[in-house]
Amino acid sequence: LLIYLGKSSIILSLFYFVYILFLAKETFFQGIRWYFWIGTLTTFILPLIEIKRTVFVDTIALPAASGLIYPPTPTQTPFDWDGILMTVYMIGLVLLTSLLTLRLLSLFRLISKEKKNKLDNYFWIKTNKEVGPFSFFKYIITGNQPFDTNEFEHILLHEKAHVREWHSVDVLMANLISIIFWFNPIAWLYKKEIQKNLEFIADAYTISSVQNKKDYPYLLLKSVPTKPYPFTTQFYDSTIKKRITMLHKTRSKKVNQWKFLTVLPLLGLFLFTMNIKTVAQNKAVQTIIQEELSVEIISKDFHEDCTIVAELRISKVEEKIIALKADLLNITHDEVTINTVIDYCSIEEITA
């Protein structure tokens, strides 16, 4: 398991660094969303794929035993580092899972207690708690902040984008990654970039849907005290400055989509360096296999030769019988007599 986690962490880091170097400044928000999903699936699947390589080695002859009996050499038990590391990993995994489970239960309790207003294909919940606007699957929750009608409309548009595209599934996936690979700092950065990209998608949808496009960036700058919930998409978060920058950024050219493919050579390098399983095989075994194959080929050829010889001999006997019948017809035309003479003749006599 430790080796698997180590390999998975390397793949996750590859996808993260490729994103930072090539994709972070691009506006292919939907494509980047799928990039993170592919990166996550590859992280879990690729370490399970192995390429086997067979290496033939010579037989090592061991010296014969001399008959002397030597006293046993005391051996020191090696320190179980694997057991220690696995224990530490499991403790961290259980603690983080328990913490996020408690926070998730707190979110479920909030949703179940508050009044739900059905709007289109989602539910709007207004609570008196000091929480910023956020969404969780089909629920949109707003706190007790004083928003005017225009601001509230923009917030609903933003959160409806999250609900419509099931961004809560992405957030759950990001949190799952940070729990499983809690020991890897890249996993937490990966999670942050996933959530940031989801906000870019919702912001782009909102700004394209409103008439006055200058009001929305000002709404993002509005200072609102928030109580964050896990597994949710927060309207106000720590990436406000970056979100406003991306709103005003020129759309990326389609030709830049080649940057998504830059991760492929790195994955190939990983596969052929980290996932090769070397299998040692004795050269004597290889020789035996080759000899058995040769014997099989020779036996097959011998059988075919014997079949050809037998067929030729049968053909020769048939020709002799026909000639003998012709000679006997000069003596007699009685078929019974001719057949009786041929039956009494041996094959040696006929072919002589």
mmCIF file of C-alpha atoms in Angstrom:
data_model
loop_
_atom_site.group_PDB
_atom_site.id
_atom_site.type_symbol
_atom_site.label_atom_id
_atom_site.label_comp_id
_atom_site.label_asym_id
_atom_site.label_seq_id
_atom_site.Cartn_x
_atom_site.Cartn_y
_atom_site.Cartn_z
ATOM 1 C CA LEU A 1 0.000 0.000 0.000
ATOM 2 C CA LEU A 2 2.823 2.412 0.828
ATOM 3 C CA ILE A 3 4.419 1.862 -2.590
ATOM 4 C CA TYR A 4 1.051 2.403 -4.270
ATOM 5 C CA LEU A 5 0.484 5.647 -2.346
ATOM 6 C CA GLY A 6 3.977 6.831 -3.258
ATOM 7 C CA LYS A 7 3.457 6.187 -6.982
ATOM 8 C CA SER A 8 -0.001 7.785 -6.902
ATOM 9 C CA SER A 9 1.443 10.871 -5.224
ATOM 10 C CA ILE A 10 4.010 11.222 -8.013
ATOM 11 C CA ILE A 11 1.288 11.084 -10.696
ATOM 12 C CA LEU A 12 -0.856 13.606 -8.807
ATOM 13 C CA SER A 13 2.144 15.927 -8.575
ATOM 14 C CA LEU A 14 2.779 15.597 -12.325
ATOM 15 C CA PHE A 15 -0.764 16.701 -13.149
ATOM 16 C CA TYR A 16 -0.529 19.580 -10.675
ATOM 17 C CA PHE A 17 2.775 20.961 -11.982
ATOM 18 C CA VAL A 18 1.657 20.661 -15.618
ATOM 19 C CA TYR A 19 -1.458 22.669 -14.680
ATOM 20 C CA ILE A 20 0.572 25.375 -12.907
ATOM 21 C CA LEU A 21 3.145 25.674 -15.709
ATOM 22 C CA PHE A 22 0.871 25.464 -18.756
ATOM 23 C CA LEU A 23 -2.840 25.772 -17.904
ATOM 24 C CA ALA A 24 -3.289 28.038 -14.872
ATOM 25 C CA LYS A 25 -3.406 31.219 -16.983
ATOM 26 C CA GLU A 26 -5.713 29.786 -19.658
ATOM 27 C CA THR A 27 -9.483 30.306 -19.763
ATOM 28 C CA PHE A 28 -10.413 26.765 -20.844
ATOM 29 C CA PHE A 29 -12.313 26.347 -17.597
ATOM 30 C CA GLN A 30 -14.489 23.421 -18.702
ATOM 31 C CA GLY A 31 -11.519 21.654 -20.286
ATOM 32 C CA ILE A 32 -9.477 22.184 -17.121
ATOM 33 C CA ARG A 33 -12.321 20.673 -15.105
ATOM 34 C CA TRP A 34 -12.070 17.498 -17.179
ATOM 35 C CA TYR A 35 -8.264 17.673 -16.902
ATOM 36 C CA PHE A 36 -8.558 17.453 -13.113
ATOM 37 C CA TRP A 37 -10.987 14.543 -13.381
ATOM 38 C CA ILE A 38 -8.662 12.640 -15.739
ATOM 39 C CA GLY A 39 -5.757 13.428 -13.439
ATOM 40 C CA THR A 40 -7.638 12.005 -10.458
ATOM 41 C CA LEU A 41 -8.628 8.777 -12.233
ATOM 42 C CA THR A 42 -5.102 8.347 -13.615
ATOM 43 C CA THR A 43 -3.677 8.848 -10.125
ATOM 44 C CA PHE A 44 -5.636 5.863 -8.830
ATOM 45 C CA ILE A 45 -5.404 3.556 -11.887
ATOM 46 C CA LEU A 46 -1.956 4.000 -13.474
ATOM 47 C CA PRO A 47 0.067 2.645 -10.491
ATOM 48 C CA LEU A 48 -1.841 -0.652 -10.869
ATOM 49 C CA ILE A 49 -0.538 -1.162 -14.431
ATOM 50 C CA GLU A 50 2.751 -3.091 -14.659
ATOM 51 C CA ILE A 51 5.020 -3.809 -17.625
ATOM 52 C CA LYS A 52 6.808 -7.155 -17.249
ATOM 53 C CA ARG A 53 10.395 -7.571 -18.469
ATOM 54 C CA THR A 54 12.060 -11.024 -18.475
ATOM 55 C CA VAL A 55 15.794 -11.252 -17.803
ATOM 56 C CA PHE A 56 17.651 -14.568 -18.352
ATOM 57 C CA VAL A 57 20.428 -15.310 -15.848
ATOM 58 C CA ASP A 58 23.096 -18.027 -15.585
ATOM 59 C CA THR A 59 22.811 -20.845 -13.080
ATOM 60 C CA ILE A 60 25.068 -20.349 -10.066
ATOM 61 C CA ALA A 61 26.655 -23.568 -8.834
ATOM 62 C CA LEU A 62 26.737 -23.711 -5.055
ATOM 63 C CA PRO A 63 29.712 -25.421 -3.346
ATOM 64 C CA ALA A 64 29.045 -28.821 -1.809
ATOM 65 C CA ALA A 65 28.550 -28.937 1.919
ATOM 66 C CA SER A 66 31.716 -29.851 3.819
ATOM 67 C CA GLY A 67 29.884 -31.614 6.619
ATOM 68 C CA LEU A 68 31.065 -29.122 9.214
ATOM 69 C CA ILE A 69 28.452 -27.699 11.550
ATOM 70 C CA TYR A 70 28.812 -24.041 12.392
ATOM 71 C CA PRO A 71 27.162 -22.410 15.403
ATOM 72 C CA PRO A 72 24.150 -20.224 14.523
ATOM 73 C CA THR A 73 24.954 -16.556 14.024
ATOM 74 C CA PRO A 74 22.764 -14.244 16.095
ATOM 75 C CA THR A 75 20.653 -11.991 13.868
ATOM 76 C CA GLN A 76 19.256 -8.597 14.761
ATOM 77 C CA THR A 77 15.603 -7.964 13.923
ATOM 78 C CA PRO A 78 15.391 -4.964 11.546
ATOM 79 C CA PHE A 79 13.324 -1.965 12.592
ATOM 80 C CA ASP A 80 9.833 -2.149 11.096
ATOM 81 C CA TRP A 81 9.707 1.202 9.311
ATOM 82 C CA ASP A 82 6.855 0.042 7.075
ATOM 83 C CA GLY A 83 4.691 -0.730 10.081
ATOM 84 C CA ILE A 84 5.443 2.632 11.678
ATOM 85 C CA LEU A 85 4.694 4.573 8.502
ATOM 86 C CA MET A 86 1.466 2.635 7.915
ATOM 87 C CA THR A 87 0.319 3.335 11.480
ATOM 88 C CA VAL A 88 1.000 7.059 11.107
ATOM 89 C CA TYR A 89 -0.800 7.117 7.757
ATOM 90 C CA MET A 90 -3.877 5.346 9.132
ATOM 91 C CA ILE A 91 -4.040 7.700 12.142
ATOM 92 C CA GLY A 92 -4.029 10.730 9.848
ATOM 93 C CA LEU A 93 -6.577 9.123 7.525
ATOM 94 C CA VAL A 94 -8.991 8.328 10.369
ATOM 95 C CA LEU A 95 -8.650 11.769 11.972
ATOM 96 C CA LEU A 96 -9.270 13.693 8.742
ATOM 97 C CA THR A 97 -12.145 11.426 7.733
ATOM 98 C CA SER A 98 -13.772 11.873 11.137
ATOM 99 C CA LEU A 99 -13.322 15.658 11.055
ATOM 100 C CA LEU A 100 -14.838 16.064 7.608
ATOM 101 C CA THR A 101 -17.643 13.651 8.458
ATOM 102 C CA LEU A 102 -18.595 15.778 11.460
ATOM 103 C CA ARG A 103 -18.604 18.916 9.315
ATOM 104 C CA LEU A 104 -20.701 17.182 6.704
ATOM 105 C CA LEU A 105 -23.209 16.130 9.348
ATOM 106 C CA SER A 106 -23.361 19.756 10.495
ATOM 107 C CA LEU A 107 -24.214 20.763 6.921
ATOM 108 C CA PHE A 108 -26.935 18.097 6.685
ATOM 109 C CA ARG A 109 -28.364 19.320 9.981
ATOM 110 C CA LEU A 110 -28.520 22.891 8.654
ATOM 111 C CA ILE A 111 -30.278 21.770 5.464
ATOM 112 C CA SER A 112 -32.774 19.583 7.304
ATOM 113 C CA LYS A 113 -33.781 22.207 9.903
ATOM 114 C CA GLU A 114 -34.165 25.276 7.704
ATOM 115 C CA LYS A 115 -37.152 26.097 5.519
ATOM 116 C CA LYS A 116 -36.687 25.167 1.856
ATOM 117 C CA ASN A 117 -38.115 27.225 -1.004
ATOM 118 C CA LYS A 118 -38.497 25.402 -4.312
ATOM 119 C CA LEU A 119 -37.214 27.483 -7.246
ATOM 120 C CA ASP A 120 -36.955 25.827 -10.648
ATOM 121 C CA ASN A 121 -34.734 22.733 -10.227
ATOM 122 C CA TYR A 122 -33.159 23.708 -6.916
ATOM 123 C CA PHE A 123 -34.045 24.619 -3.325
ATOM 124 C CA TRP A 124 -33.214 27.984 -1.776
ATOM 125 C CA ILE A 125 -32.595 28.068 1.961
ATOM 126 C CA LYS A 126 -32.296 31.355 3.873
ATOM 127 C CA THR A 127 -30.747 31.000 7.306
ATOM 128 C CA ASN A 128 -30.156 33.515 10.094
ATOM 129 C CA LYS A 129 -26.642 32.197 10.641
ATOM 130 C CA GLU A 130 -23.587 34.184 9.586
ATOM 131 C CA VAL A 131 -22.696 32.162 6.521
ATOM 132 C CA GLY A 132 -21.810 33.376 3.077
ATOM 133 C CA PRO A 133 -23.784 32.212 0.046
ATOM 134 C CA PHE A 134 -22.906 28.652 -0.985
ATOM 135 C CA SER A 135 -24.429 25.638 -2.701
ATOM 136 C CA PHE A 136 -24.437 21.917 -2.069
ATOM 137 C CA PHE A 137 -25.856 19.749 -4.841
ATOM 138 C CA LYS A 138 -29.423 21.096 -5.412
ATOM 139 C CA TYR A 139 -29.471 23.358 -2.329
ATOM 140 C CA ILE A 140 -28.507 27.057 -2.399
ATOM 141 C CA ILE A 141 -27.991 28.574 1.061
ATOM 142 C CA THR A 142 -27.728 32.265 1.890
ATOM 143 C CA GLY A 143 -27.088 33.839 5.303
ATOM 144 C CA ASN A 144 -28.370 36.978 7.015
ATOM 145 C CA GLN A 145 -26.326 39.423 4.902
ATOM 146 C CA PRO A 146 -28.197 42.497 3.553
ATOM 147 C CA PHE A 147 -28.108 42.052 -0.232
ATOM 148 C CA ASP A 148 -30.170 44.222 -2.550
ATOM 149 C CA THR A 149 -32.274 42.725 -5.324
ATOM 150 C CA ASN A 150 -29.606 43.096 -8.007
ATOM 151 C CA GLU A 151 -26.887 41.546 -5.848
ATOM 152 C CA PHE A 152 -29.130 38.677 -4.817
ATOM 153 C CA GLU A 153 -29.928 37.959 -8.469
ATOM 154 C CA HIS A 154 -26.219 37.763 -9.293
ATOM 155 C CA ILE A 155 -25.568 35.438 -6.380
ATOM 156 C CA LEU A 156 -28.397 33.127 -7.446
ATOM 157 C CA LEU A 157 -27.049 33.023 -11.015
ATOM 158 C CA HIS A 158 -23.629 32.096 -9.712
ATOM 159 C CA GLU A 159 -24.859 29.362 -7.393
ATOM 160 C CA LYS A 160 -27.297 28.001 -10.007
ATOM 161 C CA ALA A 161 -24.286 27.428 -12.282
ATOM 162 C CA HIS A 162 -22.764 25.254 -9.566
ATOM 163 C CA VAL A 163 -26.022 23.359 -9.075
ATOM 164 C CA ARG A 164 -26.686 22.843 -12.788
ATOM 165 C CA GLU A 165 -23.227 21.403 -13.489
ATOM 166 C CA TRP A 166 -23.023 19.250 -10.335
ATOM 167 C CA HIS A 167 -19.911 20.979 -9.025
ATOM 168 C CA SER A 168 -20.498 19.451 -5.598
ATOM 169 C CA VAL A 169 -19.299 16.137 -7.040
ATOM 170 C CA ASP A 170 -15.992 17.788 -7.977
ATOM 171 C CA VAL A 171 -15.681 19.241 -4.477
ATOM 172 C CA LEU A 172 -16.291 15.829 -2.932
ATOM 173 C CA MET A 173 -13.619 14.379 -5.202
ATOM 174 C CA ALA A 174 -11.157 17.123 -4.222
ATOM 175 C CA ASN A 175 -11.751 16.480 -0.519
ATOM 176 C CA LEU A 176 -11.341 12.740 -1.056
ATOM 177 C CA ILE A 177 -7.942 13.348 -2.651
ATOM 178 C CA SER A 178 -6.799 15.546 0.236
ATOM 179 C CA ILE A 179 -7.853 12.861 2.738
ATOM 180 C CA ILE A 180 -6.235 9.883 0.993
ATOM 181 C CA PHE A 181 -3.008 11.765 0.211
ATOM 182 C CA TRP A 182 -2.999 13.956 3.331
ATOM 183 C CA PHE A 183 0.766 13.459 3.711
ATOM 184 C CA ASN A 184 1.430 15.048 0.306
ATOM 185 C CA PRO A 185 1.260 18.893 0.291
ATOM 186 C CA ILE A 186 0.553 18.788 -3.459
ATOM 187 C CA ALA A 187 -2.775 17.050 -2.756
ATOM 188 C CA TRP A 188 -3.994 20.061 -0.770
ATOM 189 C CA LEU A 189 -2.851 22.453 -3.506
ATOM 190 C CA TYR A 190 -4.556 20.225 -6.093
ATOM 191 C CA LYS A 191 -7.795 20.445 -4.120
ATOM 192 C CA LYS A 192 -7.532 24.242 -3.958
ATOM 193 C CA GLU A 193 -7.040 24.533 -7.731
ATOM 194 C CA ILE A 194 -10.054 22.307 -8.410
ATOM 195 C CA GLN A 195 -12.286 24.512 -6.251
ATOM 196 C CA LYS A 196 -10.841 27.692 -7.763
ATOM 197 C CA ASN A 197 -11.562 26.487 -11.302
ATOM 198 C CA LEU A 198 -15.186 25.733 -10.358
ATOM 199 C CA GLU A 199 -15.572 29.353 -9.252
ATOM 200 C CA PHE A 200 -14.108 30.494 -12.586
ATOM 201 C CA ILE A 201 -16.781 28.456 -14.402
ATOM 202 C CA ALA A 202 -19.629 29.910 -12.315
ATOM 203 C CA ASP A 203 -18.239 33.454 -12.627
ATOM 204 C CA ALA A 204 -17.965 33.152 -16.410
ATOM 205 C CA TYR A 205 -21.587 31.954 -16.602
ATOM 206 C CA THR A 206 -22.812 34.787 -14.361
ATOM 207 C CA ILE A 207 -20.969 37.577 -16.149
ATOM 208 C CA SER A 208 -22.339 36.355 -19.486
ATOM 209 C CA SER A 209 -25.909 36.363 -18.144
ATOM 210 C CA VAL A 210 -26.140 39.816 -16.515
ATOM 211 C CA GLN A 211 -26.685 43.105 -18.323
ATOM 212 C CA ASN A 212 -24.479 45.367 -16.212
ATOM 213 C CA LYS A 213 -21.179 43.487 -16.182
ATOM 214 C CA LYS A 214 -19.445 46.034 -13.917
ATOM 215 C CA ASP A 215 -21.664 45.310 -10.913
ATOM 216 C CA TYR A 216 -20.625 41.680 -10.513
ATOM 217 C CA PRO A 217 -16.904 42.294 -9.785
ATOM 218 C CA TYR A 218 -17.932 44.873 -7.150
ATOM 219 C CA LEU A 219 -20.198 42.266 -5.587
ATOM 220 C CA LEU A 220 -17.212 39.923 -5.281
ATOM 221 C CA LEU A 221 -15.286 42.639 -3.441
ATOM 222 C CA LYS A 222 -18.056 43.076 -0.875
ATOM 223 C CA SER A 223 -16.761 42.043 2.548
ATOM 224 C CA VAL A 224 -19.013 39.423 4.099
ATOM 225 C CA PRO A 225 -18.185 37.349 7.226
ATOM 226 C CA THR A 226 -18.501 33.695 6.311
ATOM 227 C CA LYS A 227 -18.502 30.366 8.050
ATOM 228 C CA PRO A 228 -17.189 27.878 5.488
ATOM 229 C CA TYR A 229 -18.685 24.426 5.154
ATOM 230 C CA PRO A 230 -16.783 21.511 3.625
ATOM 231 C CA PHE A 231 -18.009 19.891 0.414
ATOM 232 C CA THR A 232 -19.639 23.199 -0.669
ATOM 233 C CA THR A 233 -18.957 25.842 -3.309
ATOM 234 C CA GLN A 234 -18.465 29.185 -1.524
ATOM 235 C CA PHE A 235 -19.437 32.448 -3.207
ATOM 236 C CA TYR A 236 -16.925 34.344 -1.052
ATOM 237 C CA ASP A 237 -13.550 32.669 -0.640
ATOM 238 C CA SER A 238 -9.848 33.501 -0.534
ATOM 239 C CA THR A 239 -9.482 33.650 -4.330
ATOM 240 C CA ILE A 240 -11.539 36.805 -4.969
ATOM 241 C CA LYS A 241 -8.598 38.710 -6.488
ATOM 242 C CA LYS A 242 -7.763 35.846 -8.853
ATOM 243 C CA ARG A 243 -11.419 35.476 -9.847
ATOM 244 C CA ILE A 244 -11.719 39.155 -10.758
ATOM 245 C CA THR A 245 -8.495 38.902 -12.774
ATOM 246 C CA MET A 246 -9.840 35.930 -14.741
ATOM 247 C CA LEU A 247 -13.128 37.784 -15.394
ATOM 248 C CA HIS A 248 -11.222 40.498 -17.248
ATOM 249 C CA LYS A 249 -8.794 38.152 -18.967
ATOM 250 C CA THR A 250 -8.971 37.731 -22.738
ATOM 251 C CA ARG A 251 -10.335 34.354 -23.785
ATOM 252 C CA SER A 252 -7.600 31.842 -24.624
ATOM 253 C CA LYS A 253 -7.041 30.866 -28.247
ATOM 254 C CA LYS A 254 -8.100 27.356 -29.241
ATOM 255 C CA VAL A 255 -4.604 26.654 -30.540
ATOM 256 C CA ASN A 256 -3.394 26.704 -26.935
ATOM 257 C CA GLN A 257 -5.365 23.555 -26.188
ATOM 258 C CA TRP A 258 -2.269 21.525 -27.108
ATOM 259 C CA LYS A 259 -1.050 22.314 -23.603
ATOM 260 C CA PHE A 260 -3.402 19.656 -22.223
ATOM 261 C CA LEU A 261 -1.234 17.020 -23.955
ATOM 262 C CA THR A 262 2.009 18.040 -22.234
ATOM 263 C CA VAL A 263 1.257 15.640 -19.405
ATOM 264 C CA LEU A 264 1.309 12.573 -21.694
ATOM 265 C CA PRO A 265 5.127 12.286 -22.144
ATOM 266 C CA LEU A 266 5.545 12.558 -18.371
ATOM 267 C CA LEU A 267 3.013 9.780 -17.796
ATOM 268 C CA GLY A 268 4.817 7.603 -20.356
ATOM 269 C CA LEU A 269 8.132 8.267 -18.619
ATOM 270 C CA PHE A 270 6.576 7.292 -15.295
ATOM 271 C CA LEU A 271 5.108 4.100 -16.742
ATOM 272 C CA PHE A 272 8.396 2.884 -18.252
ATOM 273 C CA THR A 273 10.567 3.806 -15.265
ATOM 274 C CA MET A 274 8.447 3.198 -12.157
ATOM 275 C CA ASN A 275 6.036 0.473 -13.290
ATOM 276 C CA ILE A 276 8.385 -2.078 -14.888
ATOM 277 C CA LYS A 277 8.447 -5.448 -13.124
ATOM 278 C CA THR A 278 11.615 -7.436 -13.849
ATOM 279 C CA VAL A 279 11.220 -11.242 -13.843
ATOM 280 C CA ALA A 280 14.430 -13.329 -13.646
ATOM 281 C CA GLN A 281 14.456 -16.660 -15.506
ATOM 282 C CA ASN A 282 17.207 -19.289 -15.595
ATOM 283 C CA LYS A 283 18.921 -19.702 -18.974
ATOM 284 C CA ALA A 284 18.698 -23.494 -18.576
ATOM 285 C CA VAL A 285 14.921 -23.188 -18.564
ATOM 286 C CA GLN A 286 15.095 -21.178 -21.782
ATOM 287 C CA THR A 287 17.306 -23.899 -23.364
ATOM 288 C CA ILE A 288 14.886 -26.648 -22.352
ATOM 289 C CA ILE A 289 11.985 -24.724 -23.842
ATOM 290 C CA GLN A 290 13.895 -24.239 -27.092
ATOM 291 C CA GLU A 291 14.876 -27.951 -27.242
ATOM 292 C CA GLU A 292 11.292 -29.043 -26.639
ATOM 293 C CA LEU A 293 10.187 -26.745 -29.429
ATOM 294 C CA SER A 294 12.843 -28.203 -31.757
ATOM 295 C CA VAL A 295 11.818 -31.791 -30.928
ATOM 296 C CA GLU A 296 8.206 -30.902 -31.593
ATOM 297 C CA ILE A 297 9.093 -29.418 -34.989
ATOM 298 C CA ILE A 298 11.286 -32.421 -35.927
ATOM 299 C CA SER A 299 8.592 -34.884 -34.849
ATOM 300 C CA LYS A 300 6.056 -33.015 -36.902
ATOM 301 C CA ASP A 301 8.311 -33.024 -39.979
ATOM 302 C CA PHE A 302 9.086 -36.759 -39.525
ATOM 303 C CA HIS A 303 5.387 -37.571 -39.311
ATOM 304 C CA GLU A 304 4.696 -35.615 -42.482
ATOM 305 C CA ASP A 305 7.561 -37.433 -44.328
ATOM 306 C CA CYS A 306 6.254 -40.840 -43.252
ATOM 307 C CA THR A 307 2.777 -39.916 -44.482
ATOM 308 C CA ILE A 308 4.152 -38.941 -47.894
ATOM 309 C CA VAL A 309 6.151 -42.213 -48.197
ATOM 310 C CA ALA A 310 3.123 -44.289 -47.270
ATOM 311 C CA GLU A 311 0.975 -42.502 -49.820
ATOM 312 C CA LEU A 312 3.578 -43.096 -52.552
ATOM 313 C CA ARG A 313 3.818 -46.815 -51.690
ATOM 314 C CA ILE A 314 0.034 -47.243 -51.754
ATOM 315 C CA SER A 315 -0.060 -45.574 -55.161
ATOM 316 C CA LYS A 316 2.647 -47.985 -56.458
ATOM 317 C CA VAL A 317 0.692 -51.059 -55.216
ATOM 318 C CA GLU A 318 -2.459 -49.867 -56.951
ATOM 319 C CA GLU A 319 -0.548 -49.497 -60.244
ATOM 320 C CA LYS A 320 0.857 -53.064 -59.928
ATOM 321 C CA ILE A 321 -2.590 -54.522 -59.229
ATOM 322 C CA ILE A 322 -4.006 -52.831 -62.323
ATOM 323 C CA ALA A 323 -1.138 -54.243 -64.436
ATOM 324 C CA LEU A 324 -1.632 -57.734 -62.955
ATOM 325 C CA LYS A 325 -5.349 -57.622 -63.762
ATOM 326 C CA ALA A 326 -4.514 -56.741 -67.360
ATOM 327 C CA ASP A 327 -2.165 -59.754 -67.665
ATOM 328 C CA LEU A 328 -4.746 -62.112 -66.154
ATOM 329 C CA LEU A 329 -7.424 -60.873 -68.566
ATOM 330 C CA ASN A 330 -5.269 -62.220 -71.414
ATOM 331 C CA ILE A 331 -5.536 -65.655 -69.835
ATOM 332 C CA THR A 332 -9.128 -65.671 -68.550
ATOM 333 C CA HIS A 333 -12.146 -63.380 -68.354
ATOM 334 C CA ASP A 334 -13.504 -64.893 -65.153
ATOM 335 C CA GLU A 335 -13.610 -62.054 -62.536
ATOM 336 C CA VAL A 336 -13.825 -64.493 -59.630
ATOM 337 C CA THR A 337 -10.671 -66.272 -60.743
ATOM 338 C CA ILE A 338 -8.804 -62.987 -61.264
ATOM 339 C CA ASN A 339 -9.766 -61.676 -57.784
ATOM 340 C CA THR A 340 -8.828 -64.979 -56.172
ATOM 341 C CA VAL A 341 -5.344 -64.869 -57.726
ATOM 342 C CA ILE A 342 -4.793 -61.240 -56.590
ATOM 343 C CA ASP A 343 -5.957 -62.060 -53.030
ATOM 344 C CA TYR A 344 -3.427 -64.902 -52.762
ATOM 345 C CA CYS A 345 -0.552 -62.669 -53.871
ATOM 346 C CA SER A 346 1.303 -60.745 -51.105
ATOM 347 C CA ILE A 347 2.180 -57.024 -51.370
ATOM 348 C CA GLU A 348 5.863 -57.986 -51.704
ATOM 349 C CA GLU A 349 5.069 -60.257 -54.668
ATOM 350 C CA ILE A 350 2.944 -57.599 -56.354
ATOM 351 C CA THR A 351 5.533 -54.798 -55.877
ATOM 352 C CA ALA A 352 8.515 -57.042 -56.712
#
